[in-house]
PDB file of C-alpha atoms in Angstrom:
ATOM      1  CA  MET A  17      21.944 -52.335  31.648  1.00  0.00           C
ATOM      2  CA  LYS A  18      21.698 -52.959  35.793  1.00  0.00           C
ATOM      3  CA  ARG A  19      19.510 -50.593  37.625  1.00  0.00           C
ATOM      4  CA  ARG A  20      22.797 -48.712  38.896  1.00  0.00           C
ATOM      5  CA  GLN A  21      23.920 -47.540  35.191  1.00  0.00           C
ATOM      6  CA  PHE A  22      20.421 -46.759  34.090  1.00  0.00           C
ATOM      7  CA  MET A  23      20.001 -44.398  36.856  1.00  0.00           C
ATOM      8  CA  GLN A  24      23.897 -42.785  36.162  1.00  0.00           C
ATOM      9  CA  THR A  25      23.358 -42.830  32.645  1.00  0.00           C
ATOM     10  CA  THR A  26      19.615 -41.016  33.155  1.00  0.00           C
ATOM     11  CA  LEU A  27      20.957 -38.081  35.450  1.00  0.00           C
ATOM     12  CA  ALA A  28      23.632 -37.467  33.174  1.00  0.00           C
ATOM     13  CA  GLY A  29      21.633 -37.289  30.405  1.00  0.00           C
ATOM     14  CA  MET A  30      19.387 -34.841  32.336  1.00  0.00           C
ATOM     15  CA  ALA A  31      22.413 -32.700  33.484  1.00  0.00           C
ATOM     16  CA  GLY A  32      23.565 -31.821  29.708  1.00  0.00           C
ATOM     17  CA  MET A  33      19.726 -31.253  29.279  1.00  0.00           C
ATOM     18  CA  ALA A  34      19.796 -28.421  31.897  1.00  0.00           C
ATOM     19  CA  VAL A  35      23.136 -27.027  30.853  1.00  0.00           C
ATOM     20  CA  THR A  36      21.796 -26.910  27.595  1.00  0.00           C
ATOM     21  CA  PRO A  37      19.369 -24.174  27.276  1.00  0.00           C
ATOM     22  CA  MET A  38      22.060 -21.857  28.952  1.00  0.00           C
ATOM     23  CA  ALA A  39      24.659 -22.140  26.653  1.00  0.00           C
ATOM     24  CA  PHE A  40      22.243 -21.635  23.907  1.00  0.00           C
ATOM     25  CA  ALA A  41      21.731 -18.229  25.451  1.00  0.00           C
ATOM     26  CA  SER A  42      25.341 -17.752  26.047  1.00  0.00           C
ATOM     27  CA  CYS A  43      26.059 -18.181  22.098  1.00  0.00           C
ATOM     28  CA  ALA A  44      22.378 -16.660  21.536  1.00  0.00           C
ATOM     29  CA  ALA A  45      23.806 -13.214  23.979  1.00  0.00           C
ATOM     30  CA  ASN A  46      27.122 -13.294  21.748  1.00  0.00           C
ATOM     31  CA  LYS A  47      25.407 -13.446  18.820  1.00  0.00           C
ATOM     32  CA  LYS A  48      23.192 -10.337  19.102  1.00  0.00           C
ATOM     33  CA  GLU A  49      26.041  -8.431  20.336  1.00  0.00           C
ATOM     34  CA  ASN A  50      27.605  -8.633  17.004  1.00  0.00           C
ATOM     35  CA  ILE A  51      24.805  -7.216  15.353  1.00  0.00           C
ATOM     36  CA  VAL A  52      25.582  -3.679  14.559  1.00  0.00           C
ATOM     37  CA  VAL A  53      21.964  -1.691  14.433  1.00  0.00           C
ATOM     38  CA  PRO A  54      21.191   0.625  11.275  1.00  0.00           C
ATOM     39  CA  ASP A  55      20.033   4.010  11.318  1.00  0.00           C
ATOM     40  CA  LEU A  56      16.144   4.966  10.908  1.00  0.00           C
ATOM     41  CA  ASN A  57      16.904   6.479   7.602  1.00  0.00           C
ATOM     42  CA  LEU A  58      13.132   8.779   7.384  1.00  0.00           C
ATOM     43  CA  SER A  59      12.852   9.574   3.627  1.00  0.00           C
ATOM     44  CA  PHE A  60      10.019  11.938   2.537  1.00  0.00           C
ATOM     45  CA  GLN A  61       7.619  12.138  -0.704  1.00  0.00           C
ATOM     46  CA  GLU A  62       7.268  15.278  -2.886  1.00  0.00           C
ATOM     47  CA  GLY A  63       3.862  15.774  -0.979  1.00  0.00           C
ATOM     48  CA  ILE A  64       5.200  15.755   2.769  1.00  0.00           C
ATOM     49  CA  PRO A  65       7.094  18.875   3.426  1.00  0.00           C
ATOM     50  CA  PRO A  66       5.594  22.005   3.897  1.00  0.00           C
ATOM     51  CA  GLY A  67       7.368  24.394   0.910  1.00  0.00           C
ATOM     52  CA  ASP A  68       6.075  26.324  -1.791  1.00  0.00           C
ATOM     53  CA  SER A  69       9.632  25.073  -4.298  1.00  0.00           C
ATOM     54  CA  LEU A  70      11.380  21.920  -4.072  1.00  0.00           C
ATOM     55  CA  SER A  71      14.178  23.893  -2.614  1.00  0.00           C
ATOM     56  CA  GLU A  72      11.866  24.932   0.609  1.00  0.00           C
ATOM     57  CA  LYS A  73      10.832  21.779   1.041  1.00  0.00           C
ATOM     58  CA  LEU A  74      14.613  20.489   1.326  1.00  0.00           C
ATOM     59  CA  ASP A  75      15.459  22.823   3.492  1.00  0.00           C
ATOM     60  CA  PHE A  76      12.894  21.486   6.073  1.00  0.00           C
ATOM     61  CA  MET A  77      13.661  18.215   5.821  1.00  0.00           C
ATOM     62  CA  GLU A  78      17.336  19.017   6.627  1.00  0.00           C
ATOM     63  CA  SER A  79      16.233  20.727   9.362  1.00  0.00           C
ATOM     64  CA  LEU A  80      14.692  16.757  10.739  1.00  0.00           C
ATOM     65  CA  GLY A  81      17.456  15.491   9.968  1.00  0.00           C
ATOM     66  CA  ILE A  82      15.505  13.639   6.779  1.00  0.00           C
ATOM     67  CA  VAL A  83      17.834  11.513   4.507  1.00  0.00           C
ATOM     68  CA  GLY A  84      15.907  10.654   1.657  1.00  0.00           C
ATOM     69  CA  PHE A  85      13.637  11.954  -0.769  1.00  0.00           C
ATOM     70  CA  GLU A  86      10.876   9.739  -2.856  1.00  0.00           C
ATOM     71  CA  PRO A  87       9.923  11.721  -6.255  1.00  0.00           C
ATOM     72  CA  GLY A  88       6.922  10.424  -8.547  1.00  0.00           C
ATOM     73  CA  GLY A  89       7.787   9.053 -11.571  1.00  0.00           C
ATOM     74  CA  ARG A  90       5.638  10.928 -13.467  1.00  0.00           C
ATOM     75  CA  GLY A  91       7.516  13.383 -15.734  1.00  0.00           C
ATOM     76  CA  LEU A  92      10.900  12.344 -13.701  1.00  0.00           C
ATOM     77  CA  ALA A  93      13.140  12.152 -17.194  1.00  0.00           C
ATOM     78  CA  GLY A  94      12.581  15.793 -17.011  1.00  0.00           C
ATOM     79  CA  ARG A  95      13.261  16.621 -13.524  1.00  0.00           C
ATOM     80  CA  VAL A  96      17.038  14.865 -13.625  1.00  0.00           C
ATOM     81  CA  ASN A  97      18.810  17.995 -13.713  1.00  0.00           C
ATOM     82  CA  GLU A  98      16.282  19.801 -11.640  1.00  0.00           C
ATOM     83  CA  ILE A  99      16.443  17.295  -9.034  1.00  0.00           C
ATOM     84  CA  GLN A 100      20.305  16.785  -8.913  1.00  0.00           C
ATOM     85  CA  ASP A 101      21.246  20.321  -8.818  1.00  0.00           C
ATOM     86  CA  ALA A 102      18.174  20.549  -6.106  1.00  0.00           C
ATOM     87  CA  LEU A 103      20.470  18.100  -4.110  1.00  0.00           C
ATOM     88  CA  LYS A 104      23.935  19.014  -3.941  1.00  0.00           C
ATOM     89  CA  ASN A 105      25.349  19.704  -0.921  1.00  0.00           C
ATOM     90  CA  ARG A 106      22.645  18.555   1.085  1.00  0.00           C
ATOM     91  CA  ASN A 107      22.733  15.116   2.574  1.00  0.00           C
ATOM     92  CA  ILE A 108      19.728  13.783   1.207  1.00  0.00           C
ATOM     93  CA  LYS A 109      19.592  11.294  -1.778  1.00  0.00           C
ATOM     94  CA  VAL A 110      17.441  10.109  -3.760  1.00  0.00           C
ATOM     95  CA  SER A 111      15.064   6.776  -2.763  1.00  0.00           C
ATOM     96  CA  ALA A 112      12.689   4.863  -4.341  1.00  0.00           C
ATOM     97  CA  ILE A 113      10.618   6.617  -7.169  1.00  0.00           C
ATOM     98  CA  CYS A 114       6.895   6.435  -6.387  1.00  0.00           C
ATOM     99  CA  ALA A 115       5.204   5.270  -9.713  1.00  0.00           C
ATOM    100  CA  GLY A 116       4.288   7.503 -12.440  1.00  0.00           C
ATOM    101  CA  PHE A 117       3.604   4.912 -15.292  1.00  0.00           C
ATOM    102  CA  ASP A 118       0.565   4.596 -17.878  1.00  0.00           C
ATOM    103  CA  GLY A 119      -0.848   1.524 -18.455  1.00  0.00           C
ATOM    104  CA  PHE A 120       0.045  -1.593 -16.320  1.00  0.00           C
ATOM    105  CA  ILE A 121       1.926  -4.854 -16.499  1.00  0.00           C
ATOM    106  CA  LEU A 122      -0.828  -7.388 -16.178  1.00  0.00           C
ATOM    107  CA  ALA A 123      -3.271  -5.245 -19.371  1.00  0.00           C
ATOM    108  CA  GLU A 124      -4.976  -7.936 -21.370  1.00  0.00           C
ATOM    109  CA  ASP A 125      -4.941  -4.966 -24.162  1.00  0.00           C
ATOM    110  CA  PRO A 126      -1.635  -4.880 -25.636  1.00  0.00           C
ATOM    111  CA  GLU A 127      -1.871  -1.001 -26.462  1.00  0.00           C
ATOM    112  CA  VAL A 128      -2.270  -0.559 -22.537  1.00  0.00           C
ATOM    113  CA  LYS A 129       1.003  -3.006 -21.791  1.00  0.00           C
ATOM    114  CA  ALA A 130       2.961  -1.227 -24.692  1.00  0.00           C
ATOM    115  CA  ASN A 131       2.465   2.032 -22.535  1.00  0.00           C
ATOM    116  CA  PHE A 132       3.466   0.572 -19.634  1.00  0.00           C
ATOM    117  CA  ASP A 133       6.410  -1.053 -21.341  1.00  0.00           C
ATOM    118  CA  SER A 134       7.691   1.789 -22.258  1.00  0.00           C
ATOM    119  CA  SER A 135       6.735   4.258 -19.833  1.00  0.00           C
ATOM    120  CA  ILE A 136       8.573   2.531 -16.806  1.00  0.00           C
ATOM    121  CA  ARG A 137      11.238   2.026 -18.622  1.00  0.00           C
ATOM    122  CA  ASP A 138      12.104   5.883 -19.131  1.00  0.00           C
ATOM    123  CA  ILE A 139      11.271   6.506 -14.873  1.00  0.00           C
ATOM    124  CA  VAL A 140      13.761   3.470 -14.474  1.00  0.00           C
ATOM    125  CA  ALA A 141      16.431   4.964 -16.526  1.00  0.00           C
ATOM    126  CA  ALA A 142      15.847   8.488 -15.057  1.00  0.00           C
ATOM    127  CA  ALA A 143      15.870   6.465 -11.778  1.00  0.00           C
ATOM    128  CA  GLY A 144      19.362   4.656 -12.395  1.00  0.00           C
ATOM    129  CA  GLU A 145      20.628   8.637 -12.675  1.00  0.00           C
ATOM    130  CA  LEU A 146      19.808   9.916  -9.848  1.00  0.00           C
ATOM    131  CA  GLY A 147      20.742   6.915  -7.993  1.00  0.00           C
ATOM    132  CA  SER A 148      17.379   5.443  -6.638  1.00  0.00           C
ATOM    133  CA  THR A 149      16.651   2.173  -4.953  1.00  0.00           C
ATOM    134  CA  GLY A 150      13.705   1.717  -7.516  1.00  0.00           C
ATOM    135  CA  VAL A 151      10.670   2.064  -9.138  1.00  0.00           C
ATOM    136  CA  ILE A 152       8.197   1.289  -7.143  1.00  0.00           C
ATOM    137  CA  PHE A 153       5.155  -0.529  -9.418  1.00  0.00           C
ATOM    138  CA  VAL A 154       2.019  -2.352  -8.383  1.00  0.00           C
ATOM    139  CA  PRO A 155       0.723  -5.238 -11.320  1.00  0.00           C
ATOM    140  CA  ALA A 156      -2.303  -4.193 -11.339  1.00  0.00           C
ATOM    141  CA  PHE A 157      -5.008  -2.337  -9.145  1.00  0.00           C
ATOM    142  CA  ASN A 158      -9.021  -3.267  -9.027  1.00  0.00           C
ATOM    143  CA  GLY A 159     -10.167  -0.504 -10.990  1.00  0.00           C
ATOM    144  CA  GLN A 160      -7.231  -1.491 -13.884  1.00  0.00           C
ATOM    145  CA  LYS A 161      -9.676  -3.949 -16.729  1.00  0.00           C
ATOM    146  CA  PRO A 162      -9.578  -5.446 -18.340  1.00  0.00           C
ATOM    147  CA  CYS A 163      -6.607  -7.035 -16.691  1.00  0.00           C
ATOM    148  CA  LEU A 164      -5.796 -11.225 -16.759  1.00  0.00           C
ATOM    149  CA  PRO A 165      -7.220 -13.238 -14.780  1.00  0.00           C
ATOM    150  CA  HIS A 166      -5.490 -14.599 -11.277  1.00  0.00           C
ATOM    151  CA  THR A 167      -4.735 -17.590 -12.244  1.00  0.00           C
ATOM    152  CA  ILE A 168      -0.916 -19.927 -12.089  1.00  0.00           C
ATOM    153  CA  GLU A 169      -0.689 -18.522 -15.583  1.00  0.00           C
ATOM    154  CA  THR A 170      -1.050 -15.396 -14.992  1.00  0.00           C
ATOM    155  CA  ARG A 171       1.925 -15.379 -11.828  1.00  0.00           C
ATOM    156  CA  GLU A 172       3.663 -17.463 -14.417  1.00  0.00           C
ATOM    157  CA  TYR A 173       3.653 -14.476 -16.555  1.00  0.00           C
ATOM    158  CA  LEU A 174       4.433 -12.211 -14.420  1.00  0.00           C
ATOM    159  CA  CYS A 175       7.733 -13.495 -13.499  1.00  0.00           C
ATOM    160  CA  GLU A 176       8.574 -13.595 -17.155  1.00  0.00           C
ATOM    161  CA  GLN A 177       7.926  -9.944 -17.542  1.00  0.00           C
ATOM    162  CA  LEU A 178       9.293  -8.926 -14.474  1.00  0.00           C
ATOM    163  CA  HIS A 179      12.839 -10.831 -15.399  1.00  0.00           C
ATOM    164  CA  GLU A 180      12.973  -8.644 -18.342  1.00  0.00           C
ATOM    165  CA  LEU A 181      12.051  -5.841 -16.767  1.00  0.00           C
ATOM    166  CA  GLY A 182      14.233  -6.568 -13.465  1.00  0.00           C
ATOM    167  CA  GLU A 183      16.894  -6.958 -16.006  1.00  0.00           C
ATOM    168  CA  TYR A 184      16.983  -3.756 -17.551  1.00  0.00           C
ATOM    169  CA  ALA A 185      16.797  -2.320 -14.384  1.00  0.00           C
ATOM    170  CA  VAL A 186      19.839  -3.492 -13.240  1.00  0.00           C
ATOM    171  CA  LYS A 187      21.830  -2.417 -16.467  1.00  0.00           C
ATOM    172  CA  CYS A 188      20.154   1.292 -15.511  1.00  0.00           C
ATOM    173  CA  GLY A 189      21.891   0.569 -12.067  1.00  0.00           C
ATOM    174  CA  THR A 190      18.836   0.492  -9.967  1.00  0.00           C
ATOM    175  CA  THR A 191      15.766  -1.827  -9.458  1.00  0.00           C
ATOM    176  CA  VAL A 192      12.170  -2.491 -10.016  1.00  0.00           C
ATOM    177  CA  ILE A 193      10.218  -2.705  -6.345  1.00  0.00           C
ATOM    178  CA  LEU A 194       7.206  -5.021  -6.357  1.00  0.00           C
ATOM    179  CA  GLU A 195       4.584  -3.210  -3.500  1.00  0.00           C
ATOM    180  CA  PRO A 196       1.942  -5.475  -2.522  1.00  0.00           C
ATOM    181  CA  LEU A 197      -1.572  -3.359  -1.565  1.00  0.00           C
ATOM    182  CA  ASN A 198      -4.771  -4.968   0.783  1.00  0.00           C
ATOM    183  CA  ARG A 199      -7.438  -6.663  -1.214  1.00  0.00           C
ATOM    184  CA  ARG A 200      -9.565  -3.237  -1.157  1.00  0.00           C
ATOM    185  CA  GLU A 201      -7.290  -1.916  -3.973  1.00  0.00           C
ATOM    186  CA  CYS A 202      -5.585  -5.024  -5.381  1.00  0.00           C
ATOM    187  CA  PHE A 203      -6.133  -8.488  -6.145  1.00  0.00           C
ATOM    188  CA  TYR A 204      -3.340  -9.761  -7.173  1.00  0.00           C
ATOM    189  CA  VAL A 205      -0.172  -9.378  -4.486  1.00  0.00           C
ATOM    190  CA  ARG A 206      -1.833  -9.051  -0.989  1.00  0.00           C
ATOM    191  CA  LEU A 207       1.132  -9.923   1.145  1.00  0.00           C
ATOM    192  CA  VAL A 208       4.861  -8.861   1.749  1.00  0.00           C
ATOM    193  CA  SER A 209       5.727 -12.780   1.294  1.00  0.00           C
ATOM    194  CA  ASP A 210       3.281 -12.982  -1.971  1.00  0.00           C
ATOM    195  CA  ALA A 211       5.884 -10.060  -3.200  1.00  0.00           C
ATOM    196  CA  ALA A 212       9.453 -11.800  -2.388  1.00  0.00           C
ATOM    197  CA  ALA A 213       8.001 -14.881  -3.685  1.00  0.00           C
ATOM    198  CA  ILE A 214       7.326 -12.864  -7.036  1.00  0.00           C
ATOM    199  CA  ALA A 215      10.866 -11.377  -6.716  1.00  0.00           C
ATOM    200  CA  ARG A 216      12.346 -14.146  -6.082  1.00  0.00           C
ATOM    201  CA  ASP A 217      10.671 -16.480  -9.044  1.00  0.00           C
ATOM    202  CA  SER A 218      11.628 -13.560 -11.317  1.00  0.00           C
ATOM    203  CA  HIS A 219      15.451 -14.635 -11.241  1.00  0.00           C
ATOM    204  CA  SER A 220      16.576 -10.927 -11.374  1.00  0.00           C
ATOM    205  CA  GLU A 221      18.661  -9.327  -8.972  1.00  0.00           C
ATOM    206  CA  GLY A 222      16.634  -6.365 -10.587  1.00  0.00           C
ATOM    207  CA  VAL A 223      13.401  -7.401  -8.805  1.00  0.00           C
ATOM    208  CA  LYS A 224      12.955  -6.693  -5.505  1.00  0.00           C
ATOM    209  CA  CYS A 225       9.871  -5.969  -2.743  1.00  0.00           C
ATOM    210  CA  MET A 226       8.504  -3.534  -0.582  1.00  0.00           C
ATOM    211  CA  GLY A 227       6.380  -3.172   2.789  1.00  0.00           C
ATOM    212  CA  ASP A 228       3.820  -0.713   3.239  1.00  0.00           C
ATOM    213  CA  PHE A 229       2.914  -0.035   6.876  1.00  0.00           C
ATOM    214  CA  TRP A 230      -0.477   0.991   5.698  1.00  0.00           C
ATOM    215  CA  HIS A 231      -1.188  -1.785   3.326  1.00  0.00           C
ATOM    216  CA  MET A 232       0.381  -4.388   5.986  1.00  0.00           C
ATOM    217  CA  GLN A 233      -3.019  -4.577   7.890  1.00  0.00           C
ATOM    218  CA  GLU A 234      -3.355  -7.505   5.475  1.00  0.00           C
ATOM    219  CA  GLU A 235      -0.439  -9.017   7.806  1.00  0.00           C
ATOM    220  CA  THR A 236      -0.929 -10.925  10.792  1.00  0.00           C
ATOM    221  CA  SER A 237       2.422 -10.422  12.022  1.00  0.00           C
ATOM    222  CA  ASP A 238       4.609  -7.067  10.651  1.00  0.00           C
ATOM    223  CA  TYR A 239       7.454  -8.996  12.311  1.00  0.00           C
ATOM    224  CA  ALA A 240       7.035 -12.007  10.047  1.00  0.00           C
ATOM    225  CA  ALA A 241       6.060  -9.748   7.161  1.00  0.00           C
ATOM    226  CA  PHE A 242       9.479  -7.944   7.146  1.00  0.00           C
ATOM    227  CA  MET A 243      11.189 -10.853   7.415  1.00  0.00           C
ATOM    228  CA  SER A 244       9.625 -13.328   4.999  1.00  0.00           C
ATOM    229  CA  ALA A 245      10.980 -10.859   2.113  1.00  0.00           C
ATOM    230  CA  GLY A 246      14.510 -10.597   4.341  1.00  0.00           C
ATOM    231  CA  THR A 247      17.384  -8.127   3.032  1.00  0.00           C
ATOM    232  CA  LYS A 248      17.756 -10.196   0.076  1.00  0.00           C
ATOM    233  CA  TYR A 249      14.091  -8.940  -1.261  1.00  0.00           C
ATOM    234  CA  LEU A 250      13.021  -5.988   0.723  1.00  0.00           C
ATOM    235  CA  GLN A 251      13.920  -3.120  -0.569  1.00  0.00           C
ATOM    236  CA  HIS A 252      11.807  -0.047   0.535  1.00  0.00           C
ATOM    237  CA  VAL A 253       9.212   0.710   3.094  1.00  0.00           C
ATOM    238  CA  HIS A 254       6.581   3.269   2.969  1.00  0.00           C
ATOM    239  CA  ILE A 255       4.910   4.426   6.776  1.00  0.00           C
ATOM    240  CA  ALA A 256       1.644   6.453   7.487  1.00  0.00           C
ATOM    241  CA  SER A 257      -0.827   6.364  10.531  1.00  0.00           C
ATOM    242  CA  ARG A 258      -2.706   2.997  10.927  1.00  0.00           C
ATOM    243  CA  GLY A 259      -5.920   4.162  11.248  1.00  0.00           C
ATOM    244  CA  ARG A 260      -6.735   7.091   8.474  1.00  0.00           C
ATOM    245  CA  ARG A 261      -3.648   7.186   6.279  1.00  0.00           C
ATOM    246  CA  SER A 262      -2.399  10.559   7.900  1.00  0.00           C
ATOM    247  CA  MET A 263       0.959  11.674   9.735  1.00  0.00           C
ATOM    248  CA  PRO A 264       2.111   8.756  12.128  1.00  0.00           C
ATOM    249  CA  GLY A 265       1.003   9.278  15.423  1.00  0.00           C
ATOM    250  CA  GLU A 266      -2.514  11.287  14.275  1.00  0.00           C
ATOM    251  CA  ASP A 267      -4.045   7.533  14.927  1.00  0.00           C
ATOM    252  CA  GLY A 268      -2.893   7.545  18.755  1.00  0.00           C
ATOM    253  CA  GLU A 269      -2.261   3.692  20.023  1.00  0.00           C
ATOM    254  CA  LYS A 270      -2.885   2.468  17.106  1.00  0.00           C
ATOM    255  CA  ASP A 271      -0.015   3.807  15.436  1.00  0.00           C
ATOM    256  CA  ASP A 272       2.583   1.251  17.122  1.00  0.00           C
ATOM    257  CA  TYR A 273       5.189   0.012  14.259  1.00  0.00           C
ATOM    258  CA  ARG A 274       8.031  -1.302  16.802  1.00  0.00           C
ATOM    259  CA  ASP A 275       7.058  -4.844  15.794  1.00  0.00           C
ATOM    260  CA  GLY A 276       8.112  -3.734  12.007  1.00  0.00           C
ATOM    261  CA  PHE A 277      10.973  -2.081  13.519  1.00  0.00           C
ATOM    262  CA  ARG A 278      12.014  -4.669  15.382  1.00  0.00           C
ATOM    263  CA  ALA A 279      12.033  -7.069  12.582  1.00  0.00           C
ATOM    264  CA  LEU A 280      13.866  -4.456  10.229  1.00  0.00           C
ATOM    265  CA  LYS A 281      16.605  -3.731  12.770  1.00  0.00           C
ATOM    266  CA  GLU A 282      17.138  -7.440  13.311  1.00  0.00           C
ATOM    267  CA  MET A 283      17.624  -8.068   9.687  1.00  0.00           C
ATOM    268  CA  GLY A 284      20.047  -5.058   9.272  1.00  0.00           C
ATOM    269  CA  TYR A 285      17.921  -3.114   6.767  1.00  0.00           C
ATOM    270  CA  ASP A 286      19.878   0.279   6.100  1.00  0.00           C
ATOM    271  CA  LYS A 287      17.290   1.756   3.173  1.00  0.00           C
ATOM    272  CA  TYR A 288      14.385   4.110   3.627  1.00  0.00           C
ATOM    273  CA  VAL A 289      11.026   4.165   5.269  1.00  0.00           C
ATOM    274  CA  THR A 290       9.411   7.036   3.231  1.00  0.00           C
ATOM    275  CA  PHE A 291       6.572   8.656   4.523  1.00  0.00           C
ATOM    276  CA  GLU A 292       3.345   8.174   2.438  1.00  0.00           C
ATOM    277  CA  CYS A 293       0.379  10.010   4.037  1.00  0.00           C
ATOM    278  CA  GLY A 294      -1.841  12.697   4.819  1.00  0.00           C
ATOM    279  CA  SER A 295      -2.100  15.521   7.518  1.00  0.00           C
ATOM    280  CA  GLN A 296      -5.213  15.586   9.681  1.00  0.00           C
ATOM    281  CA  GLY A 297      -3.577  18.947  10.833  1.00  0.00           C
ATOM    282  CA  ASP A 298      -0.255  21.862  10.407  1.00  0.00           C
ATOM    283  CA  ARG A 299       2.334  19.705   8.660  1.00  0.00           C
ATOM    284  CA  ARG A 300       4.734  22.627   9.873  1.00  0.00           C
ATOM    285  CA  GLU A 301       3.870  20.391  13.339  1.00  0.00           C
ATOM    286  CA  THR A 302       2.460  17.264  12.467  1.00  0.00           C
ATOM    287  CA  VAL A 303       5.369  16.030  10.626  1.00  0.00           C
ATOM    288  CA  PRO A 304       8.192  16.465  13.253  1.00  0.00           C
ATOM    289  CA  ALA A 305       5.559  15.232  15.714  1.00  0.00           C
ATOM    290  CA  ALA A 306       5.596  12.046  13.293  1.00  0.00           C
ATOM    291  CA  VAL A 307       9.211  11.870  12.919  1.00  0.00           C
ATOM    292  CA  GLU A 308       9.837  12.178  16.698  1.00  0.00           C
ATOM    293  CA  LEU A 309       7.395   9.338  17.382  1.00  0.00           C
ATOM    294  CA  LEU A 310       9.424   7.007  14.683  1.00  0.00           C
ATOM    295  CA  ARG A 311      12.390   7.783  15.925  1.00  0.00           C
ATOM    296  CA  ALA A 312      11.698   7.177  19.581  1.00  0.00           C
ATOM    297  CA  GLN A 313       9.988   3.510  18.867  1.00  0.00           C
ATOM    298  CA  TRP A 314      12.860   2.580  16.579  1.00  0.00           C
ATOM    299  CA  GLN A 315      15.106   3.046  19.991  1.00  0.00           C
ATOM    300  CA  GLU A 316      12.690   1.167  21.596  1.00  0.00           C
ATOM    301  CA  ALA A 317      12.186  -1.657  19.326  1.00  0.00           C
TER     302      ALA A 317
END
């Protein structure tokens, strides 16, 4: 190749490289314009709103525009009619169900495992009747012993057990939701990506996972944690202040959820973000303030 031809070819290539980022930026901008930004669907556990009765609590929730209600699983089968009646003519639906079963899935003691199997199935069936997004559970807390060892064989066993439980949940019209915790509470599943991978390897549409902003202190990035699960597996989110597990905002600048919210918005996450926390002050003041903070950060994310 002559020198002149070489220079012309090189310059043409450089021009193409200069244009390419602009073209990519244009495509990205056009793609972003087509994204439908989801609403922030806030949900409360039963202990969050003030009130002496379920009806009073739901009235308070409605006044704040809260659209989800997360009851505990303990005795849920006996509360189905109560909850259904309480939610009639309200713009509030049951979100997830928080635990409430006996035993644990990784128990070495056959009797403890059997108690888990029967009690969680009762809750899953009730969750299906209530139209819940799923029943939250943890494979084993640190204090639950004797427990199967943290090995690859235990992981395979967990996936097998979850497949059976997930298929039962599908028949009931709901899911089971694997919750990762922090290392002080749970030895086995500590990252959202771990929970999502276990859900994937369970090979059941009824097995999902969640993220909890409090427990996600194990993560290096809230954004990456949620993205690692994606819309296929992320079924639920819990939120609390990031210092003392109080109302969002009660720990000041620590309570910044925008990185995680950005991921949820980009994913088109349309399920619930539930308050699971205490309060340092009067709930009639701290709860509305927390709701306002989260809505503002959702807009900013």
